[in-house]
PDB file of N, CA, C and O in Angstrom:
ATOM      1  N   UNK A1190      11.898 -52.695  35.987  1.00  0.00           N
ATOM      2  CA  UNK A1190      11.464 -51.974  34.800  1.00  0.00           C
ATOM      3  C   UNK A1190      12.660 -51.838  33.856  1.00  0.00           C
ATOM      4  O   UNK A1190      13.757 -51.533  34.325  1.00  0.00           O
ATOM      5  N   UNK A1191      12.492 -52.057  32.511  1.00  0.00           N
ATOM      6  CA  UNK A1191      13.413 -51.954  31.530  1.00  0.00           C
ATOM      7  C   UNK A1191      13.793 -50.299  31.087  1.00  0.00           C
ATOM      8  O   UNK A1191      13.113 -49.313  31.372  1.00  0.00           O
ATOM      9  N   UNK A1192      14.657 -50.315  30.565  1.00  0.00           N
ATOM     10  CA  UNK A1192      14.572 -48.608  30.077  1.00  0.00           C
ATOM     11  C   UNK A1192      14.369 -49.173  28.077  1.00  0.00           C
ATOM     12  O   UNK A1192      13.932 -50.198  27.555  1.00  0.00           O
ATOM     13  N   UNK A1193      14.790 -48.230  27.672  1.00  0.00           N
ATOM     14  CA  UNK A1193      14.458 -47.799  26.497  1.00  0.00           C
ATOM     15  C   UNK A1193      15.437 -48.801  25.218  1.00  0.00           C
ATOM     16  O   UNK A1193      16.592 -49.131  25.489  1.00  0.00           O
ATOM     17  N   UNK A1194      14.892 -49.130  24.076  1.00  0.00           N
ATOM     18  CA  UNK A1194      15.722 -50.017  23.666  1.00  0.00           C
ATOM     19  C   UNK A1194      16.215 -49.130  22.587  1.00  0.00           C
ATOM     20  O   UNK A1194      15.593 -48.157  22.159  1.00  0.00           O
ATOM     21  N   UNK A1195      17.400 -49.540  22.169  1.00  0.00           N
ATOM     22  CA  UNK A1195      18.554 -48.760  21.295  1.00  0.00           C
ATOM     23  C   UNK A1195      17.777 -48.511  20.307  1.00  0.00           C
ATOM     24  O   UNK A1195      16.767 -49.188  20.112  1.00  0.00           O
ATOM     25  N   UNK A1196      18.136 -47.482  19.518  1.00  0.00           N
ATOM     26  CA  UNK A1196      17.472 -47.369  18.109  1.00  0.00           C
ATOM     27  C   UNK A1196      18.227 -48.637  17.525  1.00  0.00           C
ATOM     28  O   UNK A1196      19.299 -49.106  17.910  1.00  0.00           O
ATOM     29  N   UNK A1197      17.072 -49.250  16.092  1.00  0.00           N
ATOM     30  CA  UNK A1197      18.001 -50.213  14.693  1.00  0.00           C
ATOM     31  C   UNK A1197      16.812 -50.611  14.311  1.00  0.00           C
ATOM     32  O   UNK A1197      15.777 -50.407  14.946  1.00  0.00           O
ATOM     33  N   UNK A1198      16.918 -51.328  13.025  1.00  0.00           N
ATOM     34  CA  UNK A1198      16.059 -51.730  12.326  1.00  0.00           C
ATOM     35  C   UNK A1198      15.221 -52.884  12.989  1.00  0.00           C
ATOM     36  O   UNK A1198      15.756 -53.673  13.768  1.00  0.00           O
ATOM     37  N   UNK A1199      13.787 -52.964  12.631  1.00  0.00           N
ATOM     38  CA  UNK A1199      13.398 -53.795  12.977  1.00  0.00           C
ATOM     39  C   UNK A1199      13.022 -55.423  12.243  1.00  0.00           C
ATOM     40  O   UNK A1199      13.215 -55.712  11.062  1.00  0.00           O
ATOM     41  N   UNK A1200      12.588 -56.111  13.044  1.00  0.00           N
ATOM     42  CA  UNK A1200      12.600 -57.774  11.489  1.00  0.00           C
ATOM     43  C   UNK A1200      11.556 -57.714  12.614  1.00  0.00           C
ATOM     44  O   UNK A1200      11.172 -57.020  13.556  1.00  0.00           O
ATOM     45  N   UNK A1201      11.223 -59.391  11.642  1.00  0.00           N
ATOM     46  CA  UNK A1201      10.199 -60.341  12.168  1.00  0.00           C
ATOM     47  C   UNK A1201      10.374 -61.633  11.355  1.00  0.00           C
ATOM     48  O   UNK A1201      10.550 -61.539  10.140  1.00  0.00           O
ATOM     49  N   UNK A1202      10.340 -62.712  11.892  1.00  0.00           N
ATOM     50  CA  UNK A1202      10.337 -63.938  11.413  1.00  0.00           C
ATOM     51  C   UNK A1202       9.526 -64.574   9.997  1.00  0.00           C
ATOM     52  O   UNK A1202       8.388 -65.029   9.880  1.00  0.00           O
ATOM     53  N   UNK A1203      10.350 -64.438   9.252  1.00  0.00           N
ATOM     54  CA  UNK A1203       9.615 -64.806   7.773  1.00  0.00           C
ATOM     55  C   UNK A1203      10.242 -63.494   6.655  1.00  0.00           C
ATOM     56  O   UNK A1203      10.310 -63.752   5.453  1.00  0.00           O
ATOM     57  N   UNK A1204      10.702 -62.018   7.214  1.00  0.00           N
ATOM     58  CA  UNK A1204      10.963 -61.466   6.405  1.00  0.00           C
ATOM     59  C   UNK A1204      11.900 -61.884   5.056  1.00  0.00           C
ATOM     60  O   UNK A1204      12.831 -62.667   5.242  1.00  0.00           O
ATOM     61  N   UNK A1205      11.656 -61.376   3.752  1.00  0.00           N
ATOM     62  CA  UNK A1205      12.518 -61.622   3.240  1.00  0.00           C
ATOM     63  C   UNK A1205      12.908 -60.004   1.834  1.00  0.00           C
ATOM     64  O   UNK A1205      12.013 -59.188   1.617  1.00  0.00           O
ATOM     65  N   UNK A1206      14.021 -59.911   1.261  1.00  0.00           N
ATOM     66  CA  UNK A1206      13.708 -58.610   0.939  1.00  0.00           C
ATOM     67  C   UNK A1206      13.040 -58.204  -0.134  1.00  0.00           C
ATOM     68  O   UNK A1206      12.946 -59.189  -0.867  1.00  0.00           O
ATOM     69  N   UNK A1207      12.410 -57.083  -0.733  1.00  0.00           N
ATOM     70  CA  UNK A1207      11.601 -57.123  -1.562  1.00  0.00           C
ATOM     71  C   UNK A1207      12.394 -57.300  -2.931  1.00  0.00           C
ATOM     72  O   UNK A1207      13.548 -56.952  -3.179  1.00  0.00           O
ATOM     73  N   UNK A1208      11.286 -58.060  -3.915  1.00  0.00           N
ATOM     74  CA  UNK A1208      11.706 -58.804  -4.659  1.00  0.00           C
ATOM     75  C   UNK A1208      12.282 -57.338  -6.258  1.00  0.00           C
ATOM     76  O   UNK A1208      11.412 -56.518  -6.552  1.00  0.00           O
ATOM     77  N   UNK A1209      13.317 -57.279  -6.832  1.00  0.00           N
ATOM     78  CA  UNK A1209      13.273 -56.631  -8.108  1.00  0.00           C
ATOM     79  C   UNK A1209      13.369 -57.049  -9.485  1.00  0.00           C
ATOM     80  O   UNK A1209      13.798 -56.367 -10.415  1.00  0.00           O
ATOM     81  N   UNK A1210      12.877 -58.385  -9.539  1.00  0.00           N
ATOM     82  CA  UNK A1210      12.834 -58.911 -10.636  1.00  0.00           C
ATOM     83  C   UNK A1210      11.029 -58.974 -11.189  1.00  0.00           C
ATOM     84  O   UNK A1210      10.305 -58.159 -10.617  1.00  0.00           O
ATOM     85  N   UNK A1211      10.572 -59.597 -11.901  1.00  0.00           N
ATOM     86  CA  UNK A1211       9.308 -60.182 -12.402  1.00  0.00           C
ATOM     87  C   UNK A1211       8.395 -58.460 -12.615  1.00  0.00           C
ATOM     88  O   UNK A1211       8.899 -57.489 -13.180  1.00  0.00           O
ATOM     89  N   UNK A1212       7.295 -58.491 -12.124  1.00  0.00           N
ATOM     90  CA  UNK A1212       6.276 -57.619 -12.433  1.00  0.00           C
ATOM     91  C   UNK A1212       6.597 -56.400 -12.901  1.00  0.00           C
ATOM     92  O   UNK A1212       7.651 -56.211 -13.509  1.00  0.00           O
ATOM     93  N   UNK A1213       5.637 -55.363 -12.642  1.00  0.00           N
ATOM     94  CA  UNK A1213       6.148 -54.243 -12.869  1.00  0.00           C
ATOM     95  C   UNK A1213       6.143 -53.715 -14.783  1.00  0.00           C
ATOM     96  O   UNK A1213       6.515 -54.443 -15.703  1.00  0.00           O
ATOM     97  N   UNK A1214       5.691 -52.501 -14.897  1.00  0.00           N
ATOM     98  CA  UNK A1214       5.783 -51.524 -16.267  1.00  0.00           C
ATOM     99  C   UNK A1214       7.131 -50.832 -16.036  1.00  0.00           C
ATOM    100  O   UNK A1214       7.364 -50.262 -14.969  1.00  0.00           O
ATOM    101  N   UNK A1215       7.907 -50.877 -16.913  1.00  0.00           N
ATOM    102  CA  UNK A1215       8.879 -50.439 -17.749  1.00  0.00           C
ATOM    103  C   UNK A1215       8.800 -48.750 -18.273  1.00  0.00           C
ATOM    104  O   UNK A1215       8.281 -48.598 -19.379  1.00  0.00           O
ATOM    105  N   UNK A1216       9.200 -47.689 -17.670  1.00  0.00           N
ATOM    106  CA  UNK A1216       8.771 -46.360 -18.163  1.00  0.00           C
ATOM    107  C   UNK A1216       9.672 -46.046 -19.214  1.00  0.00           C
ATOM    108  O   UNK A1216      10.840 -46.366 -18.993  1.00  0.00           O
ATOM    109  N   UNK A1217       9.413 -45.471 -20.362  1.00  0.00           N
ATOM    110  CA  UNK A1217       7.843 -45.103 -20.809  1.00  0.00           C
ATOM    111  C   UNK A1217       6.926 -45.677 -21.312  1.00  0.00           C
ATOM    112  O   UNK A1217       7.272 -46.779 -21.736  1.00  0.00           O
ATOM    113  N   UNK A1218       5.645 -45.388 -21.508  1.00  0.00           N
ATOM    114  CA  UNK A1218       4.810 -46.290 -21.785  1.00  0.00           C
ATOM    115  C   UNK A1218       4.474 -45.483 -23.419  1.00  0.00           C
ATOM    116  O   UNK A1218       4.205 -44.282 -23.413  1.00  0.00           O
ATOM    117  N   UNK A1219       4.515 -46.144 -24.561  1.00  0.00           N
ATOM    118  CA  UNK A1219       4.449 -45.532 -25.391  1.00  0.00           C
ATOM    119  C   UNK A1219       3.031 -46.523 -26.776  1.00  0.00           C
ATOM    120  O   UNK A1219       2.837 -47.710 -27.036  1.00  0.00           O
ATOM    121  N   UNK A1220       2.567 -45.574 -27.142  1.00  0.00           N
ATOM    122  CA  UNK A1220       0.862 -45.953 -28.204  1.00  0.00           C
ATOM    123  C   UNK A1220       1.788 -45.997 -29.031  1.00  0.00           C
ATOM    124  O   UNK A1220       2.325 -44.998 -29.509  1.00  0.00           O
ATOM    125  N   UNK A1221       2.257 -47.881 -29.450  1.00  0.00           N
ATOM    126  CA  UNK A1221       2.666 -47.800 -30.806  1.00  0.00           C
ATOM    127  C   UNK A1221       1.722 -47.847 -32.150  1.00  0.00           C
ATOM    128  O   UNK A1221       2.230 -47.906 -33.269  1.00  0.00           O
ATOM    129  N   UNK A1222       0.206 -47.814 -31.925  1.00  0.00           N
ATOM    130  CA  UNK A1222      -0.555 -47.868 -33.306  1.00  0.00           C
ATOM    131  C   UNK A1222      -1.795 -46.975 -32.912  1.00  0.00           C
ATOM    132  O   UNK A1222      -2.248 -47.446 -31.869  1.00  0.00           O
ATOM    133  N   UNK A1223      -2.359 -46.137 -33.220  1.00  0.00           N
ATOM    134  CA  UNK A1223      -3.633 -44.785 -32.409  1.00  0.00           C
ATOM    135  C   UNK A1223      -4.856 -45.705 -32.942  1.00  0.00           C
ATOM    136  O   UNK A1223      -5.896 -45.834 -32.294  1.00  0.00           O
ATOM    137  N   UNK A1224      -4.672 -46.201 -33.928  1.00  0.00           N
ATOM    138  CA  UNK A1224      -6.017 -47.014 -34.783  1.00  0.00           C
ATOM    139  C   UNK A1224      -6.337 -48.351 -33.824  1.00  0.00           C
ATOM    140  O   UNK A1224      -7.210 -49.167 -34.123  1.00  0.00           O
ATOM    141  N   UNK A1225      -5.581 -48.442 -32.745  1.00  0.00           N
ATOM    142  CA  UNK A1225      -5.847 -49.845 -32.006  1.00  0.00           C
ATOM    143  C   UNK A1225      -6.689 -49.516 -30.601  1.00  0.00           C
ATOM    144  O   UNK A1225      -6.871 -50.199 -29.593  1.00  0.00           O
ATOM    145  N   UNK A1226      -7.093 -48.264 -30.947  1.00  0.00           N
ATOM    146  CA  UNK A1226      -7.985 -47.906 -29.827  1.00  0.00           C
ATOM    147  C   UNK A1226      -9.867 -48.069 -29.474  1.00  0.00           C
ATOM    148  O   UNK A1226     -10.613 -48.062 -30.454  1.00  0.00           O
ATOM    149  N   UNK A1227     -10.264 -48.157 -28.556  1.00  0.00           N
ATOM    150  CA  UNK A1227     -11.150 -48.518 -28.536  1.00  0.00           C
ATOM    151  C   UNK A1227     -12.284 -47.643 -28.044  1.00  0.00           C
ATOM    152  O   UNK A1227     -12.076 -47.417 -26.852  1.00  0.00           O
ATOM    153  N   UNK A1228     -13.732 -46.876 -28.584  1.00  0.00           N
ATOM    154  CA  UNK A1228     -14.276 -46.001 -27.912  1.00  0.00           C
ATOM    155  C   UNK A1228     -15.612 -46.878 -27.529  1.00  0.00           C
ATOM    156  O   UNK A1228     -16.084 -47.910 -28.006  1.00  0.00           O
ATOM    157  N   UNK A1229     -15.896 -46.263 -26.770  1.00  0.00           N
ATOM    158  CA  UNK A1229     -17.975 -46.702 -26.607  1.00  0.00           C
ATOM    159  C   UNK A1229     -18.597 -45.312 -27.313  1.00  0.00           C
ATOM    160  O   UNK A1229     -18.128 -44.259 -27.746  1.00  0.00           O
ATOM    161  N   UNK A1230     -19.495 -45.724 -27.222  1.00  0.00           N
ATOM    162  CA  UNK A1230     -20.611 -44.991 -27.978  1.00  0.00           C
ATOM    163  C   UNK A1230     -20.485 -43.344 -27.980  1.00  0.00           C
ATOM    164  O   UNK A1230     -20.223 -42.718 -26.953  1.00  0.00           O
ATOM    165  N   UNK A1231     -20.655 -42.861 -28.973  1.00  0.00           N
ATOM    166  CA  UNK A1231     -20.289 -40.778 -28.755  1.00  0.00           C
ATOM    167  C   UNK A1231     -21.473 -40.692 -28.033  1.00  0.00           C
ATOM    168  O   UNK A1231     -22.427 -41.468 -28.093  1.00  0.00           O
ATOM    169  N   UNK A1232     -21.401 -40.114 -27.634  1.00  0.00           N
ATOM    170  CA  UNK A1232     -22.617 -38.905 -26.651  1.00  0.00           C
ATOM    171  C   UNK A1232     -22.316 -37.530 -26.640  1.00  0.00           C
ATOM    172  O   UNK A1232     -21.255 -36.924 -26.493  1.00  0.00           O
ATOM    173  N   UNK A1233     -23.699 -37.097 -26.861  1.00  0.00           N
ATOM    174  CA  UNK A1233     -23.796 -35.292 -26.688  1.00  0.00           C
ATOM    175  C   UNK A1233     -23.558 -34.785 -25.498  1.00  0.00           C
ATOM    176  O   UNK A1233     -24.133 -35.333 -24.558  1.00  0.00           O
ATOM    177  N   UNK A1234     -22.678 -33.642 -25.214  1.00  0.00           N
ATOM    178  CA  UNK A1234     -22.672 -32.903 -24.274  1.00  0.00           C
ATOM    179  C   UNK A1234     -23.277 -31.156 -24.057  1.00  0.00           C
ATOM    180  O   UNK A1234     -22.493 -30.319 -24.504  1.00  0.00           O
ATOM    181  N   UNK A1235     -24.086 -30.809 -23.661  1.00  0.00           N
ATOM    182  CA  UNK A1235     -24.420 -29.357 -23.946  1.00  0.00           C
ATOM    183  C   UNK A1235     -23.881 -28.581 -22.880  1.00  0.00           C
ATOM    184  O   UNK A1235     -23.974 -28.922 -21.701  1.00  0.00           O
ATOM    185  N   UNK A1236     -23.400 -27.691 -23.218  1.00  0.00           N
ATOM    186  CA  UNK A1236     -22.931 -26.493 -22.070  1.00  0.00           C
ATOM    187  C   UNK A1236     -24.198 -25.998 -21.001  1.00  0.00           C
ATOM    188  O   UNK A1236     -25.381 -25.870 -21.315  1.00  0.00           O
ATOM    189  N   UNK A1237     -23.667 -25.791 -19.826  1.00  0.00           N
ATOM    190  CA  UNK A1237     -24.919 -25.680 -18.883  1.00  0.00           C
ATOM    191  C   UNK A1237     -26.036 -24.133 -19.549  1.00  0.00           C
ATOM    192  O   UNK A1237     -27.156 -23.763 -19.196  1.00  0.00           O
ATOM    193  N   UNK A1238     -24.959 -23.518 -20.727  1.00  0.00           N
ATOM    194  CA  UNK A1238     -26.221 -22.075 -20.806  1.00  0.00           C
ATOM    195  C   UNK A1238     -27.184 -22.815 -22.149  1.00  0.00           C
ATOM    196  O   UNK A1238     -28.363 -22.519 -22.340  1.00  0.00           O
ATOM    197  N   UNK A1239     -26.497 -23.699 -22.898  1.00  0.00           N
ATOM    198  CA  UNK A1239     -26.963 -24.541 -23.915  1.00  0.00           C
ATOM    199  C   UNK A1239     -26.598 -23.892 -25.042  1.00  0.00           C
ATOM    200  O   UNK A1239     -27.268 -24.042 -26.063  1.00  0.00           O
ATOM    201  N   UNK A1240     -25.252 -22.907 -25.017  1.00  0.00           N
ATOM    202  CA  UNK A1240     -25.078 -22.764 -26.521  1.00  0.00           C
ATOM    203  C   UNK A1240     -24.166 -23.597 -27.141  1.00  0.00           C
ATOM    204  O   UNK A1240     -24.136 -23.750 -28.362  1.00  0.00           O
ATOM    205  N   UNK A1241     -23.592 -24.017 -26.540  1.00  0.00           N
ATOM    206  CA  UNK A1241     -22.227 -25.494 -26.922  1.00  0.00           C
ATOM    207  C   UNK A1241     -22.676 -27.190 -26.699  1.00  0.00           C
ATOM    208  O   UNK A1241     -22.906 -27.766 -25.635  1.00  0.00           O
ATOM    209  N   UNK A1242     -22.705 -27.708 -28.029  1.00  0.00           N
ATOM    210  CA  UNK A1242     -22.659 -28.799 -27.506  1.00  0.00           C
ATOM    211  C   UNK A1242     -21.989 -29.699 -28.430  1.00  0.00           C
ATOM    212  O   UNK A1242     -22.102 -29.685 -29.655  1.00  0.00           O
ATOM    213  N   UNK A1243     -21.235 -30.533 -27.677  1.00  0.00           N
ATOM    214  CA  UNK A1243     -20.009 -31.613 -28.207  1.00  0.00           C
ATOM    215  C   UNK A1243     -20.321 -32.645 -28.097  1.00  0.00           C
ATOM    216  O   UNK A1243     -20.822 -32.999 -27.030  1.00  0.00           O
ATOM    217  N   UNK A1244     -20.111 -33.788 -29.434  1.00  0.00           N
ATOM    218  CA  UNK A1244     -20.016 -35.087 -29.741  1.00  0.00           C
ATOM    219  C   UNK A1244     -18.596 -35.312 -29.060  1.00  0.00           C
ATOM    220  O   UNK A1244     -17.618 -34.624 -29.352  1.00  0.00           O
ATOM    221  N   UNK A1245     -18.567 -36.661 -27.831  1.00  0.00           N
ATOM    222  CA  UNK A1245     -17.900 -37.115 -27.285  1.00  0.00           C
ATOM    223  C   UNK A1245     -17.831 -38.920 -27.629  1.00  0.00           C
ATOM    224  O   UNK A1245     -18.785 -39.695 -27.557  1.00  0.00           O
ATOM    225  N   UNK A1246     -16.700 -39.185 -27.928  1.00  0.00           N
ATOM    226  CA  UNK A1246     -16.810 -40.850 -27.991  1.00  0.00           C
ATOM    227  C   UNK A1246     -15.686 -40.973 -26.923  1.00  0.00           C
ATOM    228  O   UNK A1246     -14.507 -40.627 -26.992  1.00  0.00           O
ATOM    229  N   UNK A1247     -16.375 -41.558 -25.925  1.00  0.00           N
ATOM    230  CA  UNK A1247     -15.044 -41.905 -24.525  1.00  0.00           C
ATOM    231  C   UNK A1247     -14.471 -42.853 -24.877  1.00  0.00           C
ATOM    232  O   UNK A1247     -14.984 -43.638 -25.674  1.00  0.00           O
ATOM    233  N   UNK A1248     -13.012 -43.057 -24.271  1.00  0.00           N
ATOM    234  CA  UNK A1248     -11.823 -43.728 -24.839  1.00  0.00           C
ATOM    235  C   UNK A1248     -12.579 -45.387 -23.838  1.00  0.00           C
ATOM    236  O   UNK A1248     -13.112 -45.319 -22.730  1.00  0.00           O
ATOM    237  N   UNK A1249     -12.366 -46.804 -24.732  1.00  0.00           N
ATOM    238  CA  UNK A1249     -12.560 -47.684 -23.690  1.00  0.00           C
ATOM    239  C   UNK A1249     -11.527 -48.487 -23.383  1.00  0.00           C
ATOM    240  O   UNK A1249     -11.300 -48.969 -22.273  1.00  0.00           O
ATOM    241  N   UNK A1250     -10.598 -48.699 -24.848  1.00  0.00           N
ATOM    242  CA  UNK A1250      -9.157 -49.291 -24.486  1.00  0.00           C
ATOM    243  C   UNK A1250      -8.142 -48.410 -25.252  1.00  0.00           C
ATOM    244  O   UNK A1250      -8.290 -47.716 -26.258  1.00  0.00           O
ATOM    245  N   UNK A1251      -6.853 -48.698 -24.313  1.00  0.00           N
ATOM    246  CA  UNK A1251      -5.622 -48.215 -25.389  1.00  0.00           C
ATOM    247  C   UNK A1251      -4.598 -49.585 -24.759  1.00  0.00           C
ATOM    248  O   UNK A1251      -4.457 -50.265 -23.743  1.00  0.00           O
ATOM    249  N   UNK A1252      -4.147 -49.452 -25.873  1.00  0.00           N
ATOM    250  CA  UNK A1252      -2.851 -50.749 -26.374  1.00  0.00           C
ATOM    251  C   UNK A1252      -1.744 -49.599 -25.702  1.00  0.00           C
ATOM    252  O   UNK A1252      -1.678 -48.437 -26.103  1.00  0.00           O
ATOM    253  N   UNK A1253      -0.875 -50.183 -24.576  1.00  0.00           N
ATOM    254  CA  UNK A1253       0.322 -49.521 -24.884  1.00  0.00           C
ATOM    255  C   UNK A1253       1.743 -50.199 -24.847  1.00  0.00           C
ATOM    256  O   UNK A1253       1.639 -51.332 -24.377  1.00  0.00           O
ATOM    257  N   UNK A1254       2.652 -49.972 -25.088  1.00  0.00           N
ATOM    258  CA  UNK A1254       4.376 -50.861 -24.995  1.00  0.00           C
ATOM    259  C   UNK A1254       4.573 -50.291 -23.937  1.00  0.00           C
ATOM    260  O   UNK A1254       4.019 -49.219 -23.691  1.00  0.00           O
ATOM    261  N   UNK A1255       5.649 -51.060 -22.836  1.00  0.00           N
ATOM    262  CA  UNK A1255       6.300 -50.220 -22.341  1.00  0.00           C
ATOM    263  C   UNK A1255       7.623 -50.694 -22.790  1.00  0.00           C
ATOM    264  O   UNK A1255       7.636 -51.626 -23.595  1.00  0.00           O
ATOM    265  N   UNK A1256       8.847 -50.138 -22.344  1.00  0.00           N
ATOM    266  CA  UNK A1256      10.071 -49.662 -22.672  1.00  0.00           C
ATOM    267  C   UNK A1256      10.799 -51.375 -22.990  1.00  0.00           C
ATOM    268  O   UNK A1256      11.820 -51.503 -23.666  1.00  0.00           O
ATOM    269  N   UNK A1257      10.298 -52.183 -22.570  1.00  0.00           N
ATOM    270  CA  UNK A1257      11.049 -53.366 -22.412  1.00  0.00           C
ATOM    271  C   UNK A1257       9.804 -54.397 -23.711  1.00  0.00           C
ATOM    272  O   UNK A1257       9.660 -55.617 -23.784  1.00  0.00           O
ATOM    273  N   UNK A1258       9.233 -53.474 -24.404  1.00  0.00           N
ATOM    274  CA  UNK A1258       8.552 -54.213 -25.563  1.00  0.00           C
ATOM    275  C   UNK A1258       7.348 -54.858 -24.873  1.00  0.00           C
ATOM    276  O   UNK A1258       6.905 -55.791 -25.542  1.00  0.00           O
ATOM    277  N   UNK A1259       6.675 -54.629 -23.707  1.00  0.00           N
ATOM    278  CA  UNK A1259       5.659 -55.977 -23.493  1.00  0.00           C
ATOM    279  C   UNK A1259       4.401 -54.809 -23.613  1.00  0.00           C
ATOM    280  O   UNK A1259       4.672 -53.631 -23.846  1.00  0.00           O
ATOM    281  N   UNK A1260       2.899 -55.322 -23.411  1.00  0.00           N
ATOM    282  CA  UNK A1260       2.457 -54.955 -23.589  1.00  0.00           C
ATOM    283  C   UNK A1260       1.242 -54.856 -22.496  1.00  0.00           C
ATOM    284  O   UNK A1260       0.792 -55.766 -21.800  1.00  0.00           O
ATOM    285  N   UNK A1261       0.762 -53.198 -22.562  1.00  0.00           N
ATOM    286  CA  UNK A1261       0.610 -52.595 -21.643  1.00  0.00           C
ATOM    287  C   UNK A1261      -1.097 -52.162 -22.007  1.00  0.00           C
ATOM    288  O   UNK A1261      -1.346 -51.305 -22.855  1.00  0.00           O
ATOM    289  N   UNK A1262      -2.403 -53.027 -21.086  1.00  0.00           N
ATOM    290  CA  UNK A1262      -3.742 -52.552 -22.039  1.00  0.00           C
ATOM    291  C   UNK A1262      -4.269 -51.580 -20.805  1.00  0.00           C
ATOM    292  O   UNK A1262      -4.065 -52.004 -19.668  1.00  0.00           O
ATOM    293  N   UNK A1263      -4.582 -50.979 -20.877  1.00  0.00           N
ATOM    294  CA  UNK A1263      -5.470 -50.008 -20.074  1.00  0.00           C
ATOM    295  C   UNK A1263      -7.192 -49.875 -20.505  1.00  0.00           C
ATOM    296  O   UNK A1263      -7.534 -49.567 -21.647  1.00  0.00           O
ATOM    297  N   UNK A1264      -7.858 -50.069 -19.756  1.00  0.00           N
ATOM    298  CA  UNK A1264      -8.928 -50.393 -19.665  1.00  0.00           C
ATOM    299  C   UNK A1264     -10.059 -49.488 -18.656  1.00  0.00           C
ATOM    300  O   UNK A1264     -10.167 -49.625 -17.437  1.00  0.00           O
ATOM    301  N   UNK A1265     -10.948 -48.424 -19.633  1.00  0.00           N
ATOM    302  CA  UNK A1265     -11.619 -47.385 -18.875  1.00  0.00           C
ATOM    303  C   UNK A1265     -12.974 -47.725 -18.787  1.00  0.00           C
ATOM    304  O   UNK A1265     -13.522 -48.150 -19.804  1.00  0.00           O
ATOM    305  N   UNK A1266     -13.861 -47.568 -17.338  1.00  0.00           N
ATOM    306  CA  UNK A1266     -14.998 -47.546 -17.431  1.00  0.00           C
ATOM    307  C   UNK A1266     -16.001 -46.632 -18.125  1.00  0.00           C
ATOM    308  O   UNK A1266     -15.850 -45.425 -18.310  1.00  0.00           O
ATOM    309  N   UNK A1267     -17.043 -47.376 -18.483  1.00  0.00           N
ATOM    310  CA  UNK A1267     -18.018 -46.312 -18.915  1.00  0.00           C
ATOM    311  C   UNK A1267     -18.431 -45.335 -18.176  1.00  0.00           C
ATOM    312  O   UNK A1267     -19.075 -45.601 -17.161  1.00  0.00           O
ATOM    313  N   UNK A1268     -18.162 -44.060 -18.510  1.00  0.00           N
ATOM    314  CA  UNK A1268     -18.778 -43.021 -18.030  1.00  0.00           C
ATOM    315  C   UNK A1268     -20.332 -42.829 -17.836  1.00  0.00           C
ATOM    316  O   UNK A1268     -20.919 -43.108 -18.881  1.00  0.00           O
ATOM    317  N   UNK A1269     -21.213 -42.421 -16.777  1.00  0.00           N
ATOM    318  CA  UNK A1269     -22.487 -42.242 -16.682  1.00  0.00           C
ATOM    319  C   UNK A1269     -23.020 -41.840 -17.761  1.00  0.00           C
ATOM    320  O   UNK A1269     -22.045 -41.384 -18.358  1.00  0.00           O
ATOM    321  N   UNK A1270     -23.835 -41.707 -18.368  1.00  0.00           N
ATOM    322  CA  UNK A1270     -24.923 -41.236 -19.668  1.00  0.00           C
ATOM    323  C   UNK A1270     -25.394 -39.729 -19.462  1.00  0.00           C
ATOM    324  O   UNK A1270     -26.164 -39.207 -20.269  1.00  0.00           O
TER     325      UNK A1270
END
């Protein structure tokens, strides 16, 4: 029977280390134009007693930069009706 093996890092054949170049957003992410945004359709919302109710247009795209100038789209689903 063996006893216990030393503590150390472990590998495996093929490792290699993780990469810090290519992908990746750049923080911060900043809306260089508000007019480049994109909504779907407004919809009414009424308060559950029904004295409030708000015109909503949900956001569907925003354009954004991040820090290194490239460009950053974010893309929201439609909300239920």
């Amino acid at each position: 029977m063996r006893g216990p093996l030393a503590p150390g890092r472990g590998y495996a054949a093929g490792d290699e280390p993780p990469t810090t170049q290519g992908g990746g957003i750049a923080s911060p992410l900043i809306e260089p134009d508000i007019s480049a945004r994109e909504y779907y359709e407004s919809r009414l919302f009424t308060s559950s007693d029904g004295i409030f109710t708000l015109e909503v247009a949900p956001i569907r795209q925003l354009l954004m930069a991040d820090a290194n100038g490239a460009e950053v789209v974010f893309q929201f689903a439609e909300p239920e009706p």
